Amino acid sequence: MAFILALDQGTTSSRAIVFDQTGSIRAMAQQEFEQIFPKPGWVEHDPREIWRTQLAVAREALRQADASASAIAGIGISNQRETTVIWDRATGEPIGNAIVWQDRRTADFCRELKEAGLADSIQRKSGLVADAYFSGSKIRWMLDNIEGARAKAGAGELAFGTIDSWLVWNLTGGKAHLTDVSNASRTLVFNIETLEWDEELLALLDLPAGLMPEVRGSSEVYGQTTPDCFGAGIPIAGIAGDQQAALFGQGCHQCGMAKNTYGTGCFMLMNTGSDRVRSSNELLTTVAWEVDGAVDYALEGSVFVGGAVVQWLRDQLGIIETAPEIEELARSVEDNGGVYFVPAFAGLGSPHWDPYARGTIVGLTRGSSAGHIARAALEGIAYQSMDLVKAMEMDAGISLSELRVDGGASLNGLVMQFQSDLLNVPVVRPRIAETTALGAAYLAGLAVGFWESREQIARQWQVDARFDPAGDPQTVKAQVTGWRKAVERSKDWEEKG
Ligand code: ADP
């Protein structure tokens, strides 16, 4: 057995990657699929198109690697999280489109939960905040709004799943209805202490238990693919939600290790080991994975506007033509010239939590140039990530010793160096940037003995670039003070109500 096949089912595309034993990429295929926006604030996918594109890219990747099913030791799945599918157990047909994690249609219901004083018990049990982002209220919406759904669900005729469950159901020809603990922990109805669906939370959302998939570990053999998929059966052996898979793929297996993904937004996860750290800063407590019967937890926080600020400079302001050009523009000035850019285009997330904050550029003088604004924008990405790290360190009582990074904007050396200066720890980018797919591959490979141990995997992790702290402490202190003042200016701007 030469390879592991990773299925990386993302929000805008389905991808498949073939990894060899050294963790190197042998083949990769990708297909985008339709984003459906039926109304403002609604986002849907067609589950059949997700399955079709995922199967097609998996076959294509095997073809490119010149690998038959018998060369594949196992399949690992990582997936866009929280996105909700319900299908008919008898026919395998979805009862409607998938409701995507970004969809806000259940925001009012979630606000009612908060107003009814339930936020605290929801957080205690699920580790999450009562928000439309998670699957629970989306399931409820489907049962209440799709004709006949609630009666069928009550009769046990329907199955709910996040995208991992949907893929496993199809890969096994309807034999397996299951999910892993990391995906279960994003539904709002999973108790992250007992690791079971929570009866009280299910009742709160009016969800019948018979709808829910069986919850399994993240690294074990769940079943075999049907021969129609790849010609012969391949064991499906690893599952994790995309961010947790990336944490695993980054080799952050020990308590206190953290990764930050600098994409459109930034996703930061810190491994807290067997501790379910409850956040006082509205960070999420989530299951990282279960491997060999042992569960690791993580604290999670996100920056809403990360690399997207670079897109804004390109598309709205037009001061650059491509994203990578921003680095040169920002380096055309010595420093930010006193300019701070808080990209609170959509409010501020953790640890500030102000939906009424708006984007703010302060400190402009007659001498401020496009270079200063570019530099301030890039620094803003690093400052926001610093705020998340500080909140995590405070919640967990852990101080970070290194930050592992990935995502499009992690290619920006200026941002990475500044991040290291701000945090005063090394910032390290791995050679394999596909950390999400790699994490899924590792989880599967461990289950089937393709890799022996986590230690072996951790040893494979290789550095592409390392940024060591080089900032003058006094200067950094003054810069952070400037940032804090700028954040205060951005807050409470939009009129409430
Ligand atoms: P996503 O998965 O969220 O689509 P990616 O990891 O593909 O994100 O990263 C894309 C983001 O990274 C975009 O917002 C883009 O503006 C930003 N980006 C890409 N290259 C650079 C760069 N060299 N410097 C700064 N930002 C960049």
PDB file of C-alpha atoms and ligand atoms in Angstrom, residues 12 261-265 306-312 314 323-327 378 381 406-413 415, ligand 1:
ATOM      1  CA  THR A  12     -16.236  26.600  -2.377  1.00  0.00           C
ATOM      2  CA  THR A 261      -4.763  29.986   9.244  1.00  0.00           C
ATOM      3  CA  TYR A 262      -4.518  33.336   7.426  1.00  0.00           C
ATOM      4  CA  GLY A 263      -7.208  33.068   4.764  1.00  0.00           C
ATOM      5  CA  THR A 264     -10.113  35.390   3.997  1.00  0.00           C
ATOM      6  CA  GLY A 265     -10.549  35.437   7.767  1.00  0.00           C
ATOM      7  CA  GLY A 306      -7.920  38.787   7.602  1.00  0.00           C
ATOM      8  CA  GLY A 307      -6.614  38.426   4.042  1.00  0.00           C
ATOM      9  CA  ALA A 308      -9.897  39.997   2.955  1.00  0.00           C
ATOM     10  CA  VAL A 309      -8.478  43.418   3.840  1.00  0.00           C
ATOM     11  CA  VAL A 310      -5.945  42.858   1.069  1.00  0.00           C
ATOM     12  CA  GLN A 311      -8.782  42.092  -1.345  1.00  0.00           C
ATOM     13  CA  TRP A 312     -10.429  45.311  -0.224  1.00  0.00           C
ATOM     14  CA  ARG A 314      -7.160  45.632  -4.394  1.00  0.00           C
ATOM     15  CA  ALA A 323      -2.659  40.387  -3.432  1.00  0.00           C
ATOM     16  CA  PRO A 324       1.100  39.621  -3.296  1.00  0.00           C
ATOM     17  CA  GLU A 325       1.905  43.174  -4.515  1.00  0.00           C
ATOM     18  CA  ILE A 326       0.847  44.537  -1.163  1.00  0.00           C
ATOM     19  CA  GLU A 327       4.072  43.415   0.449  1.00  0.00           C
ATOM     20  CA  LEU A 378      -1.147  44.146   6.928  1.00  0.00           C
ATOM     21  CA  ILE A 381      -4.111  41.243  10.390  1.00  0.00           C
ATOM     22  CA  ASP A 406      -0.810  28.435   6.968  1.00  0.00           C
ATOM     23  CA  GLY A 407      -3.288  29.969   4.493  1.00  0.00           C
ATOM     24  CA  GLY A 408      -2.852  32.462   1.616  1.00  0.00           C
ATOM     25  CA  ALA A 409      -1.709  35.458   3.660  1.00  0.00           C
ATOM     26  CA  SER A 410       0.877  33.375   5.567  1.00  0.00           C
ATOM     27  CA  LEU A 411       2.964  33.750   2.401  1.00  0.00           C
ATOM     28  CA  ASN A 412       3.386  37.406   3.307  1.00  0.00           C
ATOM     29  CA  GLY A 413       6.761  37.732   5.008  1.00  0.00           C
ATOM     30  CA  VAL A 415       2.875  39.975   8.169  1.00  0.00           C
TER      31      VAL A 415
HETATM   32  P1  ADP B   1      -9.602  31.074   1.786  1.00  0.00           P
HETATM   33  O1  ADP B   1      -9.324  29.619   2.030  1.00  0.00           O
HETATM   34  O2  ADP B   1     -10.277  31.784   2.914  1.00  0.00           O
HETATM   35  O3  ADP B   1     -10.211  31.366   0.458  1.00  0.00           O
HETATM   36  P2  ADP B   1      -6.731  31.395   1.192  1.00  0.00           P
HETATM   37  O4  ADP B   1      -5.970  30.607   2.211  1.00  0.00           O
HETATM   38  O5  ADP B   1      -6.811  30.884  -0.195  1.00  0.00           O
HETATM   39  O6  ADP B   1      -8.175  31.783   1.773  1.00  0.00           O
HETATM   40  O7  ADP B   1      -6.082  32.853   1.183  1.00  0.00           O
HETATM   41  C1  ADP B   1      -6.633  33.878   0.398  1.00  0.00           C
HETATM   42  C2  ADP B   1      -6.515  35.205   1.125  1.00  0.00           C
HETATM   43  O8  ADP B   1      -5.137  35.517   1.307  1.00  0.00           O
HETATM   44  C3  ADP B   1      -7.121  36.331   0.334  1.00  0.00           C
HETATM   45  O9  ADP B   1      -7.927  37.100   1.202  1.00  0.00           O
HETATM   46  C4  ADP B   1      -5.927  37.153  -0.163  1.00  0.00           C
HETATM   47  O10 ADP B   1      -6.210  38.527  -0.174  1.00  0.00           O
HETATM   48  C5  ADP B   1      -4.865  36.825   0.855  1.00  0.00           C
HETATM   49  N1  ADP B   1      -3.509  36.821   0.276  1.00  0.00           N
HETATM   50  C6  ADP B   1      -3.031  36.033  -0.713  1.00  0.00           C
HETATM   51  N2  ADP B   1      -1.729  36.295  -0.956  1.00  0.00           N
HETATM   52  C7  ADP B   1      -1.368  37.266  -0.082  1.00  0.00           C
HETATM   53  C8  ADP B   1      -0.163  37.974   0.196  1.00  0.00           C
HETATM   54  N3  ADP B   1       0.969  37.714  -0.464  1.00  0.00           N
HETATM   55  N4  ADP B   1      -0.180  38.907   1.173  1.00  0.00           N
HETATM   56  C9  ADP B   1      -1.292  39.153   1.875  1.00  0.00           C
HETATM   57  N5  ADP B   1      -2.460  38.528   1.667  1.00  0.00           N
HETATM   58  C10 ADP B   1      -2.503  37.600   0.711  1.00  0.00           C
END
